[in-house]
Coordinates of C-alpha atoms in Angstrom, one line a residue:
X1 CA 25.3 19.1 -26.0
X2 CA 25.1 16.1 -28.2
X3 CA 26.9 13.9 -25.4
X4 CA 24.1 15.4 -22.6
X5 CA 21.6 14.4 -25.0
X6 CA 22.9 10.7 -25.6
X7 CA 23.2 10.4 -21.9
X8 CA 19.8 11.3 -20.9
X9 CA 18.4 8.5 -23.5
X10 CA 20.2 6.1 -22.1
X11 CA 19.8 7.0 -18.5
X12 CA 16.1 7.1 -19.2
X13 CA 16.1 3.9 -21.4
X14 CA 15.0 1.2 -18.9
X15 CA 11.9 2.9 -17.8
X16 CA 9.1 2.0 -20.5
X17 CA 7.8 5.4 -22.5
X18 CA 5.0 7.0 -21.1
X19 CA 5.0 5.1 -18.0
X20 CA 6.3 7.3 -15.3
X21 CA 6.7 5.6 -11.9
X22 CA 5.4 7.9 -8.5
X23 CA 6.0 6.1 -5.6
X24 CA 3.9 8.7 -3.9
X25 CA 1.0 8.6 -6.5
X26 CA 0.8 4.8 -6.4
X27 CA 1.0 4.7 -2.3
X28 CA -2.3 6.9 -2.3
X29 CA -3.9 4.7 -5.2
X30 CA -3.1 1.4 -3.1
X31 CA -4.7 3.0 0.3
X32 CA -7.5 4.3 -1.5
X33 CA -7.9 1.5 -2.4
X34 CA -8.2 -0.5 0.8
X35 CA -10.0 2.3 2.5
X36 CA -12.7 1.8 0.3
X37 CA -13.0 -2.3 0.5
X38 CA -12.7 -1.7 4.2
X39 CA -15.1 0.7 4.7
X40 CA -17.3 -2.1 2.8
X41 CA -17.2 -1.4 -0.9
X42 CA -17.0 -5.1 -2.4
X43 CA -14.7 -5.4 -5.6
X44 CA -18.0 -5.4 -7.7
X45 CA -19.1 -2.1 -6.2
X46 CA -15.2 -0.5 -6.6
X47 CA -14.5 1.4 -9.3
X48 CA -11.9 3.0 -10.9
X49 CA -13.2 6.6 -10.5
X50 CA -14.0 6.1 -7.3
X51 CA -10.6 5.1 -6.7
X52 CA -8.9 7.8 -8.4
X53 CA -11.1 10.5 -6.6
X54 CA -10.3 9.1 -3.1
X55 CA -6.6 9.1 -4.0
X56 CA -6.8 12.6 -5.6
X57 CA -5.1 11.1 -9.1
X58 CA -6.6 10.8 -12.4
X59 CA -7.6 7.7 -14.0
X60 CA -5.3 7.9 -16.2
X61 CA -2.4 7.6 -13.8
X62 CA -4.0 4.1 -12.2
X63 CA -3.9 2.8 -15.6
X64 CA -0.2 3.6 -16.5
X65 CA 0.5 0.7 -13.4
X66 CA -2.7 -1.3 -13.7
X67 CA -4.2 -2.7 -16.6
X68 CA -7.6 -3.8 -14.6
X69 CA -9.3 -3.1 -11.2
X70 CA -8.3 -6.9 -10.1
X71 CA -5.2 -6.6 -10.7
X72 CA -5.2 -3.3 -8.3
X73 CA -7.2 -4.9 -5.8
X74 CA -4.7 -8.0 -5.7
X75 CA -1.8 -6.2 -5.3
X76 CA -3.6 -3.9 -2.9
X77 CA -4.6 -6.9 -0.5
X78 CA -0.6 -8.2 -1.4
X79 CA 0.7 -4.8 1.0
X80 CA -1.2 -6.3 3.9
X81 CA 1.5 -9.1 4.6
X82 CA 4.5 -8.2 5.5
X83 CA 7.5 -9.1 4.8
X84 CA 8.3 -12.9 5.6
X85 CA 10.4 -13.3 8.6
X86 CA 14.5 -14.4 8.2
X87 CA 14.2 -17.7 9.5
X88 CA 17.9 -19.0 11.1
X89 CA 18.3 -22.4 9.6
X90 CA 19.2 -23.9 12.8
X91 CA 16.0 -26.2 13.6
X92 CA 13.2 -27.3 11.3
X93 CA 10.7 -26.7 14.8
X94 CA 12.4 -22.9 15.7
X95 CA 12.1 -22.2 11.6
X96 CA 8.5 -23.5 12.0
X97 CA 7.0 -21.6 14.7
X98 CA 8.8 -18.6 13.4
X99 CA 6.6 -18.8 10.3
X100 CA 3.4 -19.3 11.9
X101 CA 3.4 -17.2 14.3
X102 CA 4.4 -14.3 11.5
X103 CA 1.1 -16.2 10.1
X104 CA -0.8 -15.7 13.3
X105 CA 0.4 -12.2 13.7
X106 CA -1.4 -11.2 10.1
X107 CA -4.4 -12.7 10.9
X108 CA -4.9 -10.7 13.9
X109 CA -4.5 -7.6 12.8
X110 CA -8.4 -6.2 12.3
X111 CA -7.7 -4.0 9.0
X112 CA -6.3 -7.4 7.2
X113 CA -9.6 -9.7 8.5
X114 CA -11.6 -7.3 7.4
X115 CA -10.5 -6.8 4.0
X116 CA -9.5 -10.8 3.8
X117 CA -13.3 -11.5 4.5
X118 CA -14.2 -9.0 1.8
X119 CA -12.0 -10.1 -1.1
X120 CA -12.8 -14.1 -0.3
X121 CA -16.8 -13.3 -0.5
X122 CA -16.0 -12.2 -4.1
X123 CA -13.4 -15.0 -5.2
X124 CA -16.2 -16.8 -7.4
X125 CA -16.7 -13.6 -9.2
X126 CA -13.5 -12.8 -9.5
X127 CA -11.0 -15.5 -10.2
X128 CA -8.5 -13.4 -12.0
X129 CA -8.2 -11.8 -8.6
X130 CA -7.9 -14.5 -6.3
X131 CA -5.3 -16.2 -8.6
X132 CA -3.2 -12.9 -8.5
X133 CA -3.3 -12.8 -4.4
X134 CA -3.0 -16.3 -4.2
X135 CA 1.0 -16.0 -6.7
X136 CA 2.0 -12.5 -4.8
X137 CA 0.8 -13.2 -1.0
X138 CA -0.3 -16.6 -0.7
X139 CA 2.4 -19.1 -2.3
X140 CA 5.6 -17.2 -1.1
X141 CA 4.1 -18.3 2.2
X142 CA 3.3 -21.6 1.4
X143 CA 6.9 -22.0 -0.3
X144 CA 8.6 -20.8 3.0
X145 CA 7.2 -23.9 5.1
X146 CA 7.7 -25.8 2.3
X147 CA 11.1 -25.6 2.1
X148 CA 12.1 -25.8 5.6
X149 CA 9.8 -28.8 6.1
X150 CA 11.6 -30.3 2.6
X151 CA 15.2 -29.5 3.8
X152 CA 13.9 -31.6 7.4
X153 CA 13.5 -34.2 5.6
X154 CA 16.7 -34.1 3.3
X155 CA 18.7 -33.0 6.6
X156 CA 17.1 -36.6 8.7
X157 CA 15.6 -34.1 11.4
X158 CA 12.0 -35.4 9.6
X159 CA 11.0 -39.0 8.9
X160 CA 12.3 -40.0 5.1
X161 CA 8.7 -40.3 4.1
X162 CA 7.1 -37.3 5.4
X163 CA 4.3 -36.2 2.9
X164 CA 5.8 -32.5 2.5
X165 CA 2.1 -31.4 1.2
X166 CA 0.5 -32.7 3.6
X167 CA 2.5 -31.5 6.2
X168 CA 2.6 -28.0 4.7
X169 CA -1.2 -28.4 4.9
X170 CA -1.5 -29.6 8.4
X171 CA 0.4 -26.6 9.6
X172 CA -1.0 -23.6 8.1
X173 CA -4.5 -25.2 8.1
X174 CA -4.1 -25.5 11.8
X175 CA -3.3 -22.2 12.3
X176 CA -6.0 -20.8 9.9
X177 CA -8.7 -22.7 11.5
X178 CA -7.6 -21.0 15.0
X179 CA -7.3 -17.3 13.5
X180 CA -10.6 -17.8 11.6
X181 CA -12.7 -20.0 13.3
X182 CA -11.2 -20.7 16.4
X183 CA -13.2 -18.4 19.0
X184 CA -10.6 -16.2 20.1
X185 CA -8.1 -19.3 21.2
X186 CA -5.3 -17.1 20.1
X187 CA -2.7 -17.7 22.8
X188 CA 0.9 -16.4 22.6
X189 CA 2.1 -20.1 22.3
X190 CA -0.1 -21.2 19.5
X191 CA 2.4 -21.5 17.1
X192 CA 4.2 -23.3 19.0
X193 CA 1.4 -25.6 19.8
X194 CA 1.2 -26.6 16.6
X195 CA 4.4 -26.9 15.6
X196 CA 5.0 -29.6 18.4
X197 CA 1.9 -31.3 17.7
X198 CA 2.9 -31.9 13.9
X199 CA 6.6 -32.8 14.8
X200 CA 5.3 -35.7 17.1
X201 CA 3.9 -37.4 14.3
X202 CA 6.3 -36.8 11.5
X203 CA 9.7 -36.6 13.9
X204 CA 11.9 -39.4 13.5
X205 CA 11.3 -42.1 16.3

């Protein structure tokens, strides 16, 4: 008895006391979440109760996971990019237009714009918020092109003296000025566009 007693502490001793971890609960507090900014509730509007009633939980139960309603709402907005795509290591331009395309693909989808568009009008008001989205969903991004156009460089397949901010600027900015402002110019082959562009002025000659 003593020994089944012993064993349950330990089994139980890396989950923190009194925080018991639902994946079930915290999926429905997470969509209630985004169905609310989506259907137009800005972040100052959103509430806690309001969250917890849509997601049939009690409040209670939100704040076992999360402290504050910006940290919810950033790791809300976080489930809207997926996973980052395996890139193969082979080419610098394949690994490239793998990346942005996964980037293009995101922005296209109308849920995300929406809810993007909705979150960014409140980033002034909420830094706390946009600083947590931009460390969970923005820089692993970033840190993916990054480090393939870094290891171009170190491999010779791009110029010694690329600017690897810059370049990591160029690309992405490219393709966020086409999926935000870009008038519907979303072709199958943007990425790709884009990619060769930026490689014919940073490629070795």
């Amino acid at each position: 008895m003593t020994h089944g007693t012993a064993g349950q502490a330990t089994a139980g001793a890396g989950r923190p006391a009194g925080r018991p971890r639902s994946e079930k609960a915290e999926k429905a507090i997470i969509e209630a979440t985004l169905d609310l900014i989506a259907e137009g509730m800005g972040v100052a509007e959103l509430s806690i109760e309001a969250i917890a009633s849509r997601a049939g939980v009690g409040k209670t139960t939100i704040y076992r996971r999360w402290s504050n309603k910006e940290d919810l709402v950033a790791d809300s907005l976080a489930t809207l990019k997926a996973p980052l795509p395996a890139v193969g290591g082979v080419s610098v331009r394949d690994d490239l237009i793998t990346l942005l395309a996964a980037m293009q693909n995101e922005a296209g989808q109308e849920r995300t714009r929406c809810l993007m568009n909705i979150a960014m009008s409140d980033a002034d008001r909420y830094p706390r918020l946009m600083g947590r989205f931009v460390k969970v969903a923005v820089e692993p991004r970033r840190k993916a092109v990054r480090d393939v156009v870094q290891r171009g460089v170190d491999n010779g397949e791009l110029r010694p003296d690329t600017d690897v901010e810059v370049a990591l600027a160029t690309l992405s900015g490219a393709m966020l000025w086409y999926t935000k402002w870009g008038n519907g110019e979303l072709t199958d082959d943007l990425a790709e566009r884009i990619v060769d562009q930026v490689l014919s002025g940073i490629a070795p000659l």
